[in-house]
């Protein structure tokens, strides 16, 4: 049994299964490669990868639906309050960081809470407040270590080697047992697609499931990866 599956069992074992709720059908837990994030954002943001970042980071824990619009901004009576997550800030700045230099330091967390966290709270018995939401994301990152999954499969950052979508997908499937959603970003300077995000989908009770977009649901998205030639960049190109 892999370490990822063991930790999944431990996490899920602490919870009581939930059949579903009226707000969302599943979570999309999105992690991203910070080098690609800053490469992709360079045209519109002054983005900088902090020196202490060496691995994949959290973009968000998003409640999603199988049909219809995904929930967003579910409770405007509970705005973001940075004091509630003060004990988590040392971890959040490394594992769930804001890399846009022009924005207020906690602006990214405020956006994630207001748009997604409030909906998770409305639909989940395990998330009762802002602290719970961000702590859950941090716990999930500890369980689903995307960078380590890729490394275990021989996939590592490189400015020359490229990988196939099948190889990246198989690296996650071999440890989690479900299909992830893999997204890429196009880099015109390199004339290459860059590995950008890996999303692991979970039931409201945190049981891994095949991501609908990866399981032939017909869902289309703009950051789809081509089958071959995926670069996992070591650094951000100077603009």
Coordinates of C-alpha atoms in Angstrom, one line a residue:
X1 CA 0.0 0.0 0.0
X2 CA 1.4 3.4 -1.0
X3 CA 1.8 6.2 1.6
X4 CA -0.7 8.3 -0.2
X5 CA -3.4 5.6 0.0
X6 CA -2.6 5.0 3.6
X7 CA -3.0 8.6 4.5
X8 CA -6.2 8.8 2.5
X9 CA -7.6 6.0 4.5
X10 CA -6.6 7.7 7.7
X11 CA -8.2 11.0 6.6
X12 CA -11.4 9.4 5.4
X13 CA -11.5 7.1 8.4
X14 CA -12.0 10.1 10.7
X15 CA -15.1 11.1 8.8
X16 CA -18.6 9.8 8.4
X17 CA -19.6 9.3 4.8
X18 CA -21.9 11.9 3.3
X19 CA -24.3 11.0 0.6
X20 CA -24.3 14.5 -0.9
X21 CA -25.6 17.9 -0.3
X22 CA -27.7 20.6 -1.9
X23 CA -24.7 22.9 -2.6
X24 CA -22.1 20.8 -4.5
X25 CA -21.4 17.3 -5.7
X26 CA -17.6 17.0 -5.3
X27 CA -14.5 19.0 -4.5
X28 CA -11.8 19.8 -7.0
X29 CA -8.5 20.1 -5.1
X30 CA -6.2 22.0 -7.3
X31 CA -2.4 22.1 -6.9
X32 CA -0.2 23.9 -9.3
X33 CA 3.5 24.2 -10.2
X34 CA 4.6 27.7 -9.2
X35 CA 7.0 28.1 -12.1
X36 CA 4.2 27.7 -14.6
X37 CA 1.9 29.9 -12.6
X38 CA 4.3 32.8 -12.8
X39 CA 5.1 32.1 -16.4
X40 CA 1.4 32.1 -17.3
X41 CA 0.6 35.2 -15.3
X42 CA 3.6 37.3 -16.5
X43 CA 1.5 39.2 -19.1
X44 CA -0.9 40.6 -16.5
X45 CA 0.8 40.3 -13.1
X46 CA 4.1 40.9 -11.5
X47 CA 4.5 37.3 -10.2
X48 CA 7.5 36.0 -8.2
X49 CA 8.2 32.6 -6.9
X50 CA 9.5 33.0 -3.3
X51 CA 12.9 31.4 -2.6
X52 CA 11.4 29.1 0.0
X53 CA 9.1 27.5 -2.5
X54 CA 10.4 24.2 -3.7
X55 CA 7.3 22.1 -4.5
X56 CA 3.7 22.2 -5.7
X57 CA 1.4 24.7 -4.1
X58 CA -2.3 24.9 -3.5
X59 CA -4.5 26.9 -5.8
X60 CA -7.8 26.0 -4.2
X61 CA -10.3 23.6 -2.7
X62 CA -13.3 24.2 -4.9
X63 CA -16.8 22.8 -4.5
X64 CA -18.1 21.8 -8.0
X65 CA -21.2 20.3 -9.5
X66 CA -21.8 17.6 -12.1
X67 CA -24.3 19.7 -13.9
X68 CA -25.1 23.4 -13.9
X69 CA -23.0 26.2 -12.6
X70 CA -20.5 25.6 -9.8
X71 CA -21.4 27.4 -6.6
X72 CA -19.6 30.6 -5.8
X73 CA -19.9 33.4 -3.2
X74 CA -22.4 31.5 -1.1
X75 CA -22.4 33.6 2.1
X76 CA -21.6 37.3 1.9
X77 CA -22.5 37.7 5.5
X78 CA -19.3 35.9 6.4
X79 CA -16.4 37.9 4.8
X80 CA -12.8 36.9 5.1
X81 CA -11.1 37.7 8.4
X82 CA -7.3 37.2 8.4
X83 CA -7.3 36.9 12.2
X84 CA -9.2 33.6 12.0
X85 CA -6.4 31.9 10.1
X86 CA -3.5 33.6 11.9
X87 CA -2.2 30.3 13.3
X88 CA -2.0 28.9 9.8
X89 CA -0.3 31.8 8.1
X90 CA 3.3 30.4 8.4
X91 CA 2.1 27.3 6.5
X92 CA -0.2 29.1 4.1
X93 CA 2.6 31.5 3.0
X94 CA 4.6 28.4 1.8
X95 CA 1.9 25.9 0.8
X96 CA -0.9 28.2 -0.4
X97 CA 0.9 31.5 -1.2
X98 CA 0.0 34.7 -3.0
X99 CA 2.8 35.2 -5.6
X100 CA 1.4 38.4 -7.1
X101 CA 3.6 41.2 -5.8
X102 CA 1.1 44.0 -6.5
X103 CA -1.7 42.6 -4.4
X104 CA -2.3 42.7 -0.7
X105 CA -0.6 39.8 1.1
X106 CA -3.8 38.1 2.1
X107 CA -5.9 39.0 -1.0
X108 CA -5.6 35.6 -2.6
X109 CA -6.8 33.8 0.6
X110 CA -9.7 36.3 0.8
X111 CA -10.7 35.5 -2.7
X112 CA -10.6 31.7 -2.2
X113 CA -12.6 32.0 1.0
X114 CA -15.3 34.4 -0.3
X115 CA -15.7 32.5 -3.6
X116 CA -15.2 28.9 -2.6
X117 CA -14.8 28.5 1.1
X118 CA -18.2 29.9 1.9
X119 CA -19.7 27.3 -0.4
X120 CA -17.7 24.5 1.2
X121 CA -19.0 25.7 4.6
X122 CA -22.6 25.7 3.4
X123 CA -22.5 22.2 2.0
X124 CA -20.1 20.3 4.3
X125 CA -20.5 19.2 7.9
X126 CA -16.7 19.2 8.3
X127 CA -16.1 22.8 7.5
X128 CA -17.8 25.1 9.9
X129 CA -15.7 28.2 9.5
X130 CA -12.8 29.9 7.7
X131 CA -10.1 28.2 9.8
X132 CA -11.6 24.7 9.0
X133 CA -11.5 25.5 5.2
X134 CA -7.9 26.4 5.0
X135 CA -6.8 23.7 7.4
X136 CA -8.6 21.2 5.3
X137 CA -6.7 22.4 2.2
X138 CA -3.4 22.1 4.0
X139 CA -4.2 18.6 5.2
X140 CA -5.1 17.5 1.7
X141 CA -1.9 18.8 0.3
X142 CA -0.1 16.7 2.9
X143 CA -2.0 13.6 1.8
X144 CA -1.8 14.3 -2.0
X145 CA 1.8 15.2 -2.6
X146 CA 1.7 15.8 -6.4
X147 CA 5.4 16.6 -6.7
X148 CA 6.4 13.3 -5.0
X149 CA 4.0 11.3 -7.1
X150 CA 5.6 12.6 -10.2
X151 CA 9.1 12.1 -8.9
X152 CA 8.2 8.5 -8.0
X153 CA 7.3 8.0 -11.6
X154 CA 10.5 9.5 -12.9
X155 CA 9.0 12.8 -13.8
X156 CA 11.1 15.7 -12.6
X157 CA 11.5 19.4 -13.6
X158 CA 13.7 19.9 -16.7
X159 CA 14.3 22.4 -19.4
X160 CA 14.9 19.7 -22.0
X161 CA 12.9 16.6 -21.2
X162 CA 9.2 16.4 -22.0
X163 CA 6.5 14.0 -20.8
X164 CA 3.2 12.8 -22.2
X165 CA -0.2 13.4 -20.7
X166 CA -0.5 9.7 -20.1
X167 CA 2.7 9.6 -18.1
X168 CA 1.6 12.4 -15.8
X169 CA -1.8 11.0 -15.4
X170 CA -0.5 7.5 -14.6
X171 CA 1.8 8.9 -12.0
X172 CA -1.2 10.1 -10.0
X173 CA -3.4 7.1 -10.7
X174 CA -0.7 4.7 -9.5
X175 CA -0.8 6.3 -6.0
X176 CA -4.3 7.7 -5.7
X177 CA -6.3 5.2 -7.8
X178 CA -8.4 7.7 -9.6
X179 CA -8.1 9.9 -12.7
X180 CA -6.9 13.4 -12.0
X181 CA -7.5 16.5 -14.2
X182 CA -4.2 17.7 -15.6
X183 CA -3.9 21.2 -17.1
X184 CA -1.2 22.9 -19.1
X185 CA -0.3 26.5 -20.1
X186 CA 1.3 27.5 -23.4
X187 CA 4.6 29.3 -23.3
X188 CA 5.2 31.2 -26.5
X189 CA 8.9 31.9 -25.7
X190 CA 9.6 28.2 -25.3
X191 CA 7.1 27.1 -28.0
X192 CA 6.0 24.5 -25.5
X193 CA 3.1 23.5 -23.2
X194 CA 4.0 23.7 -19.5
X195 CA 2.7 21.4 -16.8
X196 CA 0.5 23.7 -14.8
X197 CA -2.1 22.1 -12.5
X198 CA -3.1 18.7 -11.2
X199 CA -6.6 18.5 -9.8
X200 CA -7.7 15.6 -7.6
X201 CA -11.4 15.2 -7.2
X202 CA -13.0 14.1 -3.9
X203 CA -16.5 13.5 -2.7
X204 CA -17.9 15.9 0.0
X205 CA -16.5 13.3 2.5
X206 CA -13.1 13.4 0.9
X207 CA -13.1 10.1 -0.9
X208 CA -11.1 10.3 -4.1
X209 CA -13.1 9.9 -7.4
X210 CA -12.3 10.2 -11.1
X211 CA -12.4 13.9 -12.1
X212 CA -15.4 14.3 -14.4
X213 CA -13.4 16.3 -17.0
X214 CA -10.8 13.4 -17.1
X215 CA -13.4 10.6 -17.2
X216 CA -15.0 11.4 -20.5
X217 CA -17.8 13.8 -19.3
X218 CA -17.4 16.0 -22.3
X219 CA -16.3 18.9 -20.2
X220 CA -13.9 21.2 -22.1
X221 CA -11.5 23.7 -20.7
X222 CA -9.0 26.1 -22.1
X223 CA -5.9 24.8 -20.4
X224 CA -6.2 21.2 -21.8
X225 CA -2.9 19.5 -22.4
X226 CA -1.9 17.9 -25.7
X227 CA -1.0 14.3 -25.5
X228 CA 2.7 14.8 -25.8
X229 CA 5.5 17.3 -25.3
X230 CA 4.6 18.5 -21.8
X231 CA 7.5 20.5 -20.3
X232 CA 7.9 20.6 -16.5
X233 CA 9.9 23.8 -16.2
X234 CA 12.7 24.3 -13.7
X235 CA 12.5 28.1 -13.7
X236 CA 10.6 31.1 -14.9
X237 CA 11.9 32.7 -18.0
X238 CA 12.9 36.4 -17.7
X239 CA 10.5 38.6 -19.6

